Coordinates of C-alpha atoms in Angstrom, one line a residue:
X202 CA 9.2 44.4 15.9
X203 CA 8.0 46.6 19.3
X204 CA 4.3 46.8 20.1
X205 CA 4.7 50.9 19.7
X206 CA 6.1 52.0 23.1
X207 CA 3.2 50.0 24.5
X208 CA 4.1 47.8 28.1
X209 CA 3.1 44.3 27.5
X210 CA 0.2 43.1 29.3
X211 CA 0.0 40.1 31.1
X212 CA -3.1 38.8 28.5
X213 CA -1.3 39.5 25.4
X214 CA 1.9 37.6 26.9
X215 CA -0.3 34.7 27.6
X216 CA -1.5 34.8 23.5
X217 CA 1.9 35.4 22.6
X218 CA 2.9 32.0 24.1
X219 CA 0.4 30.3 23.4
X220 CA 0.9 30.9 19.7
X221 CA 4.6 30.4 19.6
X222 CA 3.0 26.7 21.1
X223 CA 0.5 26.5 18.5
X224 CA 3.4 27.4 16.1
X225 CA 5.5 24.2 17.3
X226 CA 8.3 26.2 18.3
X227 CA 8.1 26.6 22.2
X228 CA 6.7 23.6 24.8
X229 CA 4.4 24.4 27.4
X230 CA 6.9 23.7 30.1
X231 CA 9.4 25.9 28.7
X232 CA 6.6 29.0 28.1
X233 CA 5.5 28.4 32.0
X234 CA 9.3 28.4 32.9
X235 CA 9.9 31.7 31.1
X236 CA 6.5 33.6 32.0
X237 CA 7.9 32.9 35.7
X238 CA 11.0 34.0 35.2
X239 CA 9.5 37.4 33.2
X240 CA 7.4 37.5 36.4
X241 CA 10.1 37.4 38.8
X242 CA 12.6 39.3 37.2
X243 CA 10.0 42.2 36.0
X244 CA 10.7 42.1 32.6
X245 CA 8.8 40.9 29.3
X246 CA 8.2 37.8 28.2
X247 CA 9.6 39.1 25.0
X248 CA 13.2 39.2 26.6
X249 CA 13.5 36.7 28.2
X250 CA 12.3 34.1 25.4
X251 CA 15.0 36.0 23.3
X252 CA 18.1 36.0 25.9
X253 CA 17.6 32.1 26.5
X254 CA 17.7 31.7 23.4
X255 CA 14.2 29.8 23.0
X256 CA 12.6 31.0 20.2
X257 CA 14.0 32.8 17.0
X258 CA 13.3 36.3 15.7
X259 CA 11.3 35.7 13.1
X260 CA 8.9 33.3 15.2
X261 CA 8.4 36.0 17.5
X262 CA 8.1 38.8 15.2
X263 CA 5.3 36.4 14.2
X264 CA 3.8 36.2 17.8
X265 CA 4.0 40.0 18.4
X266 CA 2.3 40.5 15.4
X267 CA -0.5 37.8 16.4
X268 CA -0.9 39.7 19.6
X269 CA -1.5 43.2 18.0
X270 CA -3.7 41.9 15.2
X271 CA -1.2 42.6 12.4
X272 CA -0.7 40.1 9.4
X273 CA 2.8 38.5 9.7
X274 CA 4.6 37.8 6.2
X275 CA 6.7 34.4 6.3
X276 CA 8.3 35.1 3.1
X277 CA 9.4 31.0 2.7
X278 CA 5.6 30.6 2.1
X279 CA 4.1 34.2 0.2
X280 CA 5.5 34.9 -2.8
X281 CA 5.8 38.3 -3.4
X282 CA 3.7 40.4 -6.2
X283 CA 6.9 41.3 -8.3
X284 CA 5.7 45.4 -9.3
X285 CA 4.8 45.5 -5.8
X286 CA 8.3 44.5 -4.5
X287 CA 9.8 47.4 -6.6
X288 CA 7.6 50.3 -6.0
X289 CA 8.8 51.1 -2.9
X290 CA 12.1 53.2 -4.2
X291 CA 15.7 51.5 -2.7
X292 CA 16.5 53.9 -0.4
X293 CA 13.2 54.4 1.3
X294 CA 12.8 50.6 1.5
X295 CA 16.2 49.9 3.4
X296 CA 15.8 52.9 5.5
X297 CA 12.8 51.5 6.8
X298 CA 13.0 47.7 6.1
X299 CA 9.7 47.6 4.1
X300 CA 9.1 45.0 1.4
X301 CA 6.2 45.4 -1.0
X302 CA 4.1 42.4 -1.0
X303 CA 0.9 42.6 -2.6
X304 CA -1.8 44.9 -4.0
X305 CA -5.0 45.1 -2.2
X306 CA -7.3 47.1 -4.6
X307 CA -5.9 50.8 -4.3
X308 CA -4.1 50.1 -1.4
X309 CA -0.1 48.5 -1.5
X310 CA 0.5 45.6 1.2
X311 CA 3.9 46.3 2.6
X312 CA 6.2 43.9 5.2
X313 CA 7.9 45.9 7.8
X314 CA 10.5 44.9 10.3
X315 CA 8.5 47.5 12.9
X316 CA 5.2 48.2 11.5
X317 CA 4.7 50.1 14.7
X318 CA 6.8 52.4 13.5
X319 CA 4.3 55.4 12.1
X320 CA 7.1 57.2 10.6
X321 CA 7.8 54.5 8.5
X322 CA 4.5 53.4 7.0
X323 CA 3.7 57.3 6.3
X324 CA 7.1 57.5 4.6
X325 CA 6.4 55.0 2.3
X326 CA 3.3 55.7 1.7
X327 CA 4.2 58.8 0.3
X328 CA 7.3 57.7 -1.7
X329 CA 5.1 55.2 -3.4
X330 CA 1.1 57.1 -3.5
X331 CA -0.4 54.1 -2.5
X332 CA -2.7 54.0 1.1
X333 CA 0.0 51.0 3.1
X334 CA -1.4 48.4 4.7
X335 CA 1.0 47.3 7.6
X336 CA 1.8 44.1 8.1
X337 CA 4.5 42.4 10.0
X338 CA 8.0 40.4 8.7
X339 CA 11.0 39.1 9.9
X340 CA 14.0 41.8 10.0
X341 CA 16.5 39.0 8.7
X342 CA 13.7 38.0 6.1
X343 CA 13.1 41.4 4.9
X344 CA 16.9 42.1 4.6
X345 CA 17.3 39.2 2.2
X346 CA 14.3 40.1 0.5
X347 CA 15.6 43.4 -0.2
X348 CA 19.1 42.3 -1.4
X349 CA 17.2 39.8 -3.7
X350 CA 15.0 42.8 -5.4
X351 CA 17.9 45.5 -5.3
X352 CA 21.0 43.6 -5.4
X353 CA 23.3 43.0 -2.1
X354 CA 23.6 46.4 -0.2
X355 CA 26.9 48.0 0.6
X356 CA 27.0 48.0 4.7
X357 CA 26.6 51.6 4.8
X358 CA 23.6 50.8 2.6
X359 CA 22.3 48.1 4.9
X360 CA 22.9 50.1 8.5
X361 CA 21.1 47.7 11.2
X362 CA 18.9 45.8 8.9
X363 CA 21.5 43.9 6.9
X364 CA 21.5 39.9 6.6
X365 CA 23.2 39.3 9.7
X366 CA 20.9 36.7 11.4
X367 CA 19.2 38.3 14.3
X368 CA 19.5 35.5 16.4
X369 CA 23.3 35.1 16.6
X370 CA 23.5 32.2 15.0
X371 CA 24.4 30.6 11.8
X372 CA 21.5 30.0 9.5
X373 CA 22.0 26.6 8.7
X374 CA 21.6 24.8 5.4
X375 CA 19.9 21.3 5.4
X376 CA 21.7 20.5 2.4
X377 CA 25.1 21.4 4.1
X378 CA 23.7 18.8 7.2
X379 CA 22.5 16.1 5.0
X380 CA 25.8 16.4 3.1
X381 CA 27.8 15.2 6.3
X382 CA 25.7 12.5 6.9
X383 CA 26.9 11.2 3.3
X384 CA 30.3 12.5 4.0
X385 CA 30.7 10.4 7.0
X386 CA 29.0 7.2 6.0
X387 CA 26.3 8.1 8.7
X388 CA 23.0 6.2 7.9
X389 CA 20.2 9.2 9.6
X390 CA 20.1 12.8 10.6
X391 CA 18.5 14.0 13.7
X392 CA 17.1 17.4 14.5
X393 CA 15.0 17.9 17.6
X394 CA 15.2 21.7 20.0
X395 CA 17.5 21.6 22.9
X396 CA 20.3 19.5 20.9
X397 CA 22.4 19.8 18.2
X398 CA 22.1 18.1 14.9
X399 CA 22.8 14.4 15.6
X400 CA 24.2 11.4 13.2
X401 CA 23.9 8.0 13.2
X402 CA 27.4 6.5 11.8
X403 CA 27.8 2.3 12.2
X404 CA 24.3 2.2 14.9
X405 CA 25.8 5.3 17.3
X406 CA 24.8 8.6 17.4
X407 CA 27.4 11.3 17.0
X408 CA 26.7 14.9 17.7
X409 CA 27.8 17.9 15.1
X410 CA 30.5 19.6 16.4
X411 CA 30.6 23.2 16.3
X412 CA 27.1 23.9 16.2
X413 CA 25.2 25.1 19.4
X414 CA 21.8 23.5 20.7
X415 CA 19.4 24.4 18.0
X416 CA 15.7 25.9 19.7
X417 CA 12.5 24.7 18.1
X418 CA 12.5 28.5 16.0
X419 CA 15.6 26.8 14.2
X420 CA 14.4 23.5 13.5
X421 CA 10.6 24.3 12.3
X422 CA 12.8 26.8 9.5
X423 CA 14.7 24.0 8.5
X424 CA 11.8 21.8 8.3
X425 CA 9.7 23.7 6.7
X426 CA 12.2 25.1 4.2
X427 CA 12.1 21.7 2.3
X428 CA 8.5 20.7 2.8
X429 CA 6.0 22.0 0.1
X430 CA 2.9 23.4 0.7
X431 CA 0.0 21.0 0.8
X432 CA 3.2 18.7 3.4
X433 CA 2.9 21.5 5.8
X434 CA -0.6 21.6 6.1
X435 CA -0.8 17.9 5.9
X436 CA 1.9 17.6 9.1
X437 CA -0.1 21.0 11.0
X438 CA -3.4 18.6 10.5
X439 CA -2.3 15.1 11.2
X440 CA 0.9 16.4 13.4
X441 CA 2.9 13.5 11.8
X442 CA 4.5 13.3 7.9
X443 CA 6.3 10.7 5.9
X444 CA 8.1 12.0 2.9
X445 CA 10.8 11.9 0.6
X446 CA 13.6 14.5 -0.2
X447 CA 16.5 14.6 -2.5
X448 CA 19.9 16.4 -1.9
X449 CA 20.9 16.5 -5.6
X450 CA 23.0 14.7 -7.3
X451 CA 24.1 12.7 -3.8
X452 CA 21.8 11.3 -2.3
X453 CA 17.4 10.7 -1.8
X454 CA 16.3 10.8 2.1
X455 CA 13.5 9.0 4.0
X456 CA 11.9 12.3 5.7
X457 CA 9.9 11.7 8.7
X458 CA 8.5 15.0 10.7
X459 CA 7.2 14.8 14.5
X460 CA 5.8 16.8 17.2
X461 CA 7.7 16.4 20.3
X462 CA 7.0 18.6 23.9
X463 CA 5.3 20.9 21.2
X464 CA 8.2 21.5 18.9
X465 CA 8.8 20.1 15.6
X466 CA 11.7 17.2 15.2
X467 CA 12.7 14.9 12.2
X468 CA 14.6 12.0 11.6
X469 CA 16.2 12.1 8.1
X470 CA 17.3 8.4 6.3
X471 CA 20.0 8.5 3.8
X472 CA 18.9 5.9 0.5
X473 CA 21.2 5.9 -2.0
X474 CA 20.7 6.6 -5.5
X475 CA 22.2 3.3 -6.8
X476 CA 20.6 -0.1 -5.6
X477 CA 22.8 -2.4 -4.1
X478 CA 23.6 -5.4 -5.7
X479 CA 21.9 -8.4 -3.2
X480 CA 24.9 -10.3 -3.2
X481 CA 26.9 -7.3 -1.9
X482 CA 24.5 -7.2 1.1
X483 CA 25.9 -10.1 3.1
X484 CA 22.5 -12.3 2.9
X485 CA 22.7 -16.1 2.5
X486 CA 22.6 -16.8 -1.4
X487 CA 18.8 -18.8 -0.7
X488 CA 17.8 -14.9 -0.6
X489 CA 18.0 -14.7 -4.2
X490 CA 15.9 -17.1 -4.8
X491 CA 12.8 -15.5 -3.8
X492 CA 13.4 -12.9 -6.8
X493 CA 13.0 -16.2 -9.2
X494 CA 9.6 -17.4 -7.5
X495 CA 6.6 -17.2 -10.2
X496 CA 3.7 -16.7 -7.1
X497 CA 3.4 -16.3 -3.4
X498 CA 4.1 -14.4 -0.5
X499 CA 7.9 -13.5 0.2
X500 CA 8.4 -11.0 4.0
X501 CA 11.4 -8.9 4.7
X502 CA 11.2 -8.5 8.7
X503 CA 13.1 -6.9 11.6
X504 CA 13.8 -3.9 13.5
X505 CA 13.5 -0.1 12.1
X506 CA 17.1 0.6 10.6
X507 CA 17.4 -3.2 10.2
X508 CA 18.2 -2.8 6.0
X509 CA 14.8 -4.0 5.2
X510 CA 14.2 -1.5 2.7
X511 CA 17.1 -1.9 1.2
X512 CA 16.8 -6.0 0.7
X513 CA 13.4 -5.5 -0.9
X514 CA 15.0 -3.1 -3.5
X515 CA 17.4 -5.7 -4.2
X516 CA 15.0 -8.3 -4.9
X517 CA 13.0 -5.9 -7.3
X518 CA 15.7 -5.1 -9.3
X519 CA 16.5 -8.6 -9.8
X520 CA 13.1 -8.9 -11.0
X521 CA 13.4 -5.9 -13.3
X522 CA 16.6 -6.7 -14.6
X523 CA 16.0 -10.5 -15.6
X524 CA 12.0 -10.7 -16.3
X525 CA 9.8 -9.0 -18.7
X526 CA 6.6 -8.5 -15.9
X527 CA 4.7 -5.5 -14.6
X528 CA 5.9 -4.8 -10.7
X529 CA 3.6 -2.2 -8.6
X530 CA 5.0 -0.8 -5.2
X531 CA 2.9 0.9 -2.8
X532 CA 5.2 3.0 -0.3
X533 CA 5.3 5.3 2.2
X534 CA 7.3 7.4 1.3
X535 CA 8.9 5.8 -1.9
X536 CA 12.5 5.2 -1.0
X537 CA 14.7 3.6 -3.6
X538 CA 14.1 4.7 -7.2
X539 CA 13.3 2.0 -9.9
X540 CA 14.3 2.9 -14.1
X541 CA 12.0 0.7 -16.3
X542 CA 14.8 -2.3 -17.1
X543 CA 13.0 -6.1 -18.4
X544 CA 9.8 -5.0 -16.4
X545 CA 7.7 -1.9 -16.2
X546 CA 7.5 -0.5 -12.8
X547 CA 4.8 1.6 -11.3
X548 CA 5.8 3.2 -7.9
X549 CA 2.8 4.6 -6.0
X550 CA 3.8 6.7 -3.0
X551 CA 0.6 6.6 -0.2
X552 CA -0.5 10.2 0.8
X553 CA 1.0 11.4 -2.8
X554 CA -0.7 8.8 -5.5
X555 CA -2.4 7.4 -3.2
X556 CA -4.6 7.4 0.3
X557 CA -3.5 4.7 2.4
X558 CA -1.9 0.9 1.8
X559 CA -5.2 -0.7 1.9
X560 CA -6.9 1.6 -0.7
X561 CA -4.1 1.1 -3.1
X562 CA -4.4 -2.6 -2.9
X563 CA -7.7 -2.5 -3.3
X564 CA -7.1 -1.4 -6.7
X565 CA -3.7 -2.7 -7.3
X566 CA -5.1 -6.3 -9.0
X567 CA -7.1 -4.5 -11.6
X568 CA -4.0 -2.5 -12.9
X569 CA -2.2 -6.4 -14.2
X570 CA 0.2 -6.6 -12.2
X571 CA 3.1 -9.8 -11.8
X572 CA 4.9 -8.3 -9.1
X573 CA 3.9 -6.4 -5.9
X574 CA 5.4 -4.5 -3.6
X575 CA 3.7 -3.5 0.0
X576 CA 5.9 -1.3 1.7
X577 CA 4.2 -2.1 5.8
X578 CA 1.5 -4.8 6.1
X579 CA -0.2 -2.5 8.7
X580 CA -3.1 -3.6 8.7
X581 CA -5.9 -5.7 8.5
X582 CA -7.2 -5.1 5.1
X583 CA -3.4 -4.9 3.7
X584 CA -2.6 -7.6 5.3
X585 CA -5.6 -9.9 4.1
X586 CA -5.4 -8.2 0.0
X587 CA -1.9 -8.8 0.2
X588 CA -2.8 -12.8 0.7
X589 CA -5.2 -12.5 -1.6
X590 CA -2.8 -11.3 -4.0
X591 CA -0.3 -14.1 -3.4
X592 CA -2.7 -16.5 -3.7
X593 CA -4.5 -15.8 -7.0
X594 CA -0.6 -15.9 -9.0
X595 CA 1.1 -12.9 -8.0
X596 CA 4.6 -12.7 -6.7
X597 CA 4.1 -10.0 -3.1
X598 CA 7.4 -9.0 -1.4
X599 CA 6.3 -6.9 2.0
X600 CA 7.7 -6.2 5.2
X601 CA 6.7 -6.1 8.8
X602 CA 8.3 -5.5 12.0
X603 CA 9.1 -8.9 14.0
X604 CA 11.9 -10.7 15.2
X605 CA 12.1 -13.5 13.9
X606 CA 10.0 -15.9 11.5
X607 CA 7.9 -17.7 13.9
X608 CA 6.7 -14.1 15.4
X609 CA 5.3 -12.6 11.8
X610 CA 3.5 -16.0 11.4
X611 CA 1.7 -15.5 14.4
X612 CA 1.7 -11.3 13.7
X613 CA -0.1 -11.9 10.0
X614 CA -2.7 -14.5 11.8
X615 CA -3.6 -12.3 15.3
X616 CA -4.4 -9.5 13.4
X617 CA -7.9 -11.2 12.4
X618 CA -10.5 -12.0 14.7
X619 CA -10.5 -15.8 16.2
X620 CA -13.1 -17.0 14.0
X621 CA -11.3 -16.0 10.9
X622 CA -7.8 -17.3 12.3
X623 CA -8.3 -21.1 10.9
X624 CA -9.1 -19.5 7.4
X625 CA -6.0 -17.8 7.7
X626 CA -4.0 -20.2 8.7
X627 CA -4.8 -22.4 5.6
X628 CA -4.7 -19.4 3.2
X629 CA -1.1 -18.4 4.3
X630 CA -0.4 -22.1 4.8
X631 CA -0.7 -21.8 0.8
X632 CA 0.7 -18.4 -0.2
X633 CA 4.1 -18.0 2.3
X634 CA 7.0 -18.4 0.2
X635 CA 9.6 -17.6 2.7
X636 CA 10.5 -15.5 5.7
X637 CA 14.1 -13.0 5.5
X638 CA 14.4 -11.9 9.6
X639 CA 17.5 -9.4 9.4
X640 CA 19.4 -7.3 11.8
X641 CA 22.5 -5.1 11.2
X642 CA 25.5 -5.9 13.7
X643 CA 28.2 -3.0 14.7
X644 CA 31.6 -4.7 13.2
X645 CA 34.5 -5.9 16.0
X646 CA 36.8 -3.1 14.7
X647 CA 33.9 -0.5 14.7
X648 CA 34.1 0.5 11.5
X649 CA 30.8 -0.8 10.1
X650 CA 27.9 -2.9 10.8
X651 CA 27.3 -7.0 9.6
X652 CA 24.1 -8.6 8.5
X653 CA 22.5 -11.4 10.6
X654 CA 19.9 -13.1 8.6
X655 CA 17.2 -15.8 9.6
X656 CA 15.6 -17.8 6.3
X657 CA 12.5 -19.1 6.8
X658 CA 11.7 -21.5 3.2
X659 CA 7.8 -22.9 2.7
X660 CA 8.5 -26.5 2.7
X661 CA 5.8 -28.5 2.5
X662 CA 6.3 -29.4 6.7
X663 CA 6.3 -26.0 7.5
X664 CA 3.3 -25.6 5.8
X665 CA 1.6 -28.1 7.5
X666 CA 2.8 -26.5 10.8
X667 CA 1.4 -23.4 10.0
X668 CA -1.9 -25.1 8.8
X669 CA -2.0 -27.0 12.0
X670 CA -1.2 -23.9 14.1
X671 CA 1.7 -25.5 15.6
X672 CA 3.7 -22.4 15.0
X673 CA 6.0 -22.7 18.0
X674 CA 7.6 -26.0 16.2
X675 CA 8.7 -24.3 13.1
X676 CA 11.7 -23.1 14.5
X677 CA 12.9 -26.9 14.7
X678 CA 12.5 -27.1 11.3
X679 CA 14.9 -24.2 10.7
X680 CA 17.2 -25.4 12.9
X681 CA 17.7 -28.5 10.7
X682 CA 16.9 -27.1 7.1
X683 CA 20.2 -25.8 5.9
X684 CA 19.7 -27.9 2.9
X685 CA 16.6 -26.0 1.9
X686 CA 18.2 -22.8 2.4
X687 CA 17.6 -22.6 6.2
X688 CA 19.2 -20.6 8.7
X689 CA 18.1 -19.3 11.7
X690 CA 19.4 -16.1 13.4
X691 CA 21.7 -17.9 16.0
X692 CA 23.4 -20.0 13.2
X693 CA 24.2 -16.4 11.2
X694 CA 25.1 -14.8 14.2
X695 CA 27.5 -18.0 15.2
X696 CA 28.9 -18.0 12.0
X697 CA 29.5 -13.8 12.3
X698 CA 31.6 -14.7 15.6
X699 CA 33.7 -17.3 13.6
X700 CA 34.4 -15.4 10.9
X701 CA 35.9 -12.7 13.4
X702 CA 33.2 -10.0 12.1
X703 CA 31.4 -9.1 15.1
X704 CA 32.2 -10.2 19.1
X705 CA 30.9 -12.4 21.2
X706 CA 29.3 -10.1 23.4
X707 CA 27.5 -8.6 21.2
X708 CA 26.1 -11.7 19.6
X709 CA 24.6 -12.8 22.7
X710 CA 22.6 -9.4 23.1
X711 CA 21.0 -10.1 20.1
X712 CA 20.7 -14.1 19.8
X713 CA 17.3 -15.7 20.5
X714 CA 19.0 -18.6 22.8
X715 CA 22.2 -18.2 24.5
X716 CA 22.8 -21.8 25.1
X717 CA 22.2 -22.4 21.3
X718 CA 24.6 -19.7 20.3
X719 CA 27.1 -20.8 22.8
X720 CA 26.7 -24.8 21.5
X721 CA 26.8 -23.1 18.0
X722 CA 30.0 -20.9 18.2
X723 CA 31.8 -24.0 19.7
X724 CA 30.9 -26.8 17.5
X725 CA 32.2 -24.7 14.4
X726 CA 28.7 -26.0 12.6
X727 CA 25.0 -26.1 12.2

């Protein structure tokens, strides 16, 4: 698209930038670096966006449109009025790269690749009788919209508006990415501007090869391909979004969408469509007993990426497959997908079914539930229904992120204020069934990553500890409670180093004491 001839001035640069900004596709530092440049080298803006390759055609199209006060038509988001996209005739339509879009009264709303051009719009106008309102488009957009209506042109139909991207890059497929990461055994998908796309295989991050630096243009069309409407105005609102996305037939993904120097990024978390048995995990076999617990409070803890998901799904579909109860999850976004086996399950996915964690809750213990899942105990009011819950008879698996078992103790009771912390104390003296600390290790031969687990089980001394607020001695207890199922996470990652699964070195970047680990790998023991 041209702005008719016209020289750009200085003013409708500065909106032009600003909305590529606003748009999430340029950052402020990159929009001051090329107005200098533009500046220096006497050139537009326009020009020198395009030949450093920082923004895409169509985002600009949708700038120059913004800065001549012309509607711009994203065609991913307007669907198009289908007698108006075939009155224009073929041939007037590709010689011109005009879409009909809509009816306006009398008048025909029509996309053109350069609405400035007069010739065009009076063209159409008069191969169609209708008074043509102009309004703005993407020239690979329009292309594609055109072979979509008319079939795929010939090339000597398609002369210099075909479908070859404008940009000089592939148009890539998220599908095609998110296919790799299953194809490699990688575990996430990165996309942020200035880097290729980026995959995590065994805890290392592995650039694509053979695709160039993507720009934020490129990443906010990949994005927002796959997002539905009322997710893009949520994440342009709140600047953040949690959701869910399936590649069909392979594979569902944990979708989270960011802001980052003013461009959109996303991380993309593969969850597979099958759960995974719990005793295929690697976790110490007390971990199933948890599933088997009538009441209480049972926490899956650790680092992001640490398989805590992955643990709770376990558990629930022991549950589901052995006892006839009713289990209600509240997630964000849902990950794993339950079937209705012994026990009816109810997944209610916040910012979809629901509002937030807390408001679910609120209403969770009116809807009869046995079993209940809490995706994040984030905060107060989840954390204190949640207690509730395991202390009036129902079974609540949740997760936080802590270190080990002593930490969420003391993470569950800090969140209240001090005059409230004794209550606490007693209340989750009462309700804590157990604590499952876990972090994935990369393997010695590099080929995969081991589980370190901590177990944390209730016994009636812990309790006491807790109730007493003595939470620093609990981790004694662990130390010497293998018969109740006990371990803590220097014992599992001793036992790793044994076993020849992970090295040395590694286990003492993640141990909790070094001496202890040390003591522990030589003594053979617990």
């Amino acid at each position: 698209m041209s702005l008719g001839g016209q020289e750009m001035l200085s003013s409708q640069a500065r909106v032009l930038g600003e909305f590529l900004v606003e748009r999430h596709v340029l950052s402020r530092d990159d929009l001051a670096i090329a107005m200098a440049e533009a500046r220096r080298q006497s050139e537009p803006i326009t020009q020198v966006l395009i030949r450093n390759g920082l923004v895409g055609e169509k985002d600009l199209t949708a700038a120059l449109a913004e800065t001549v006060g012309l509607r711009f038509i994203d065609f991913t988001e307007t669907p198009l009025h289908p007698e108006a996209a075939t009155t224009i005739p073929e041939s007037v339509a590709r010689e011109y790269l005009a879409v009909g879009v809509d009816f306006d009264g009398p008048r025909l709303i029509v996309a053109f690749a350069d609405p400035g051009n007069d010739a065009g719009v009076v063209a159409v106008g008069q191969a169609t009788g209708y008074e043509i309102v102009a309004a703005a488009g993407s020239r690979y957009e329009i292309g594609h919209a055109l072979d979509q209506i008319f079939g795929v042109a010939s090339v000597a139909q398609q002369g210099s508006g075909g479908l070859e991207n404008p940009d000089g890059a592939p148009v890539l497929d998220v599908n095609e990415l998110l296919a790799m990461v299953i194809e490699r055994g990688g575990s996430d998908l990165h996309l942020t501007a200035g880097s290729a796309p980026v995959i995590r295989v065994n805890g290392e991050l592995k650039p694509v090869e053979g695709i160039e630096p993507l720009n934020g243009s490129q990443i906010r069309e990949i994005i927002y391909a796959i997002l539905t409407q009322k997710q893009r105005e949520k994440f342009e609102n709140e600047l953040e979004l949690d959701a869910s996305y399936t590649l069909p037939g392979r594979s569902r993904f944990r979708l989270n969408v960011f802001l980052q120097r003013d461009s959109v990024g996303a991380v993309m978390r593969a969850i597979p469509f099958e759960i995974v048995e719990l005793s295929s995990l690697g976790l110490p076999a007390a971990v199933e007993r948890f599933a088997d617990l009538p009441r209480g409070l049972v926490l899956v803890t650790g680092p992001t990426g640490s398989g805590k998901s992955t643990t709770l799904a376990s558990l629930i579909d022991i549950v589901n497959k052995t006892k006839a109860l009713h289990i209600m999850t509240v997630e964000d976004p849902i990950e794993f997908l339950h079937t209705h086996k012994k026990s009816v399950v109810n997944q209610r996915e916040v910012g979809e079914d629901t509002h937030s964690f807390s408001n679910a809750l609120r209403h969770v213990l009116r809807q009869d539930p046995d079993v209940i899942l809490v995706g994040e105990m984030r905060d107060l009011e989840t954390i204190s229904t949640a207690l509730t819950a395991a202390e009036t008879g129902h079974l609540v698996f949740a997760t936080l992120h802590t270190q080990d078992a002593p930490q969420s103790i003391d993470r569950i009771i800090d969140v209240f204020p001090a005059h409230q912390q004794q209550q606490i104390r007693v209340q989750l003296a009462a309700s804590l069934q157990g604590i499952v600390t876990q972090q994935l290790i990369p393997t010695s031969d590099g080929k995969g990553r081991a589980v370190a687990a901590e177990i944390l089980a209730a016994t009636p001394a812990v309790r006491n500890l807790i109730r007493e607020g003595k939470i620093h001695q609990i981790y004694s207890v662990m130390q010497a409670g293998a018969k109740h199922g006990m371990v803590t996470m220097d014992q599992s990652l001793a036992a790793l180093v044994r076993e020849g699964k992970i090295s040395r070195e590694i286990a003492f970047e993640r141990c909790t004491n070094e001496e202890d680990l040390k003591r522990l790998i030589q003594s053979g023991g617990f």
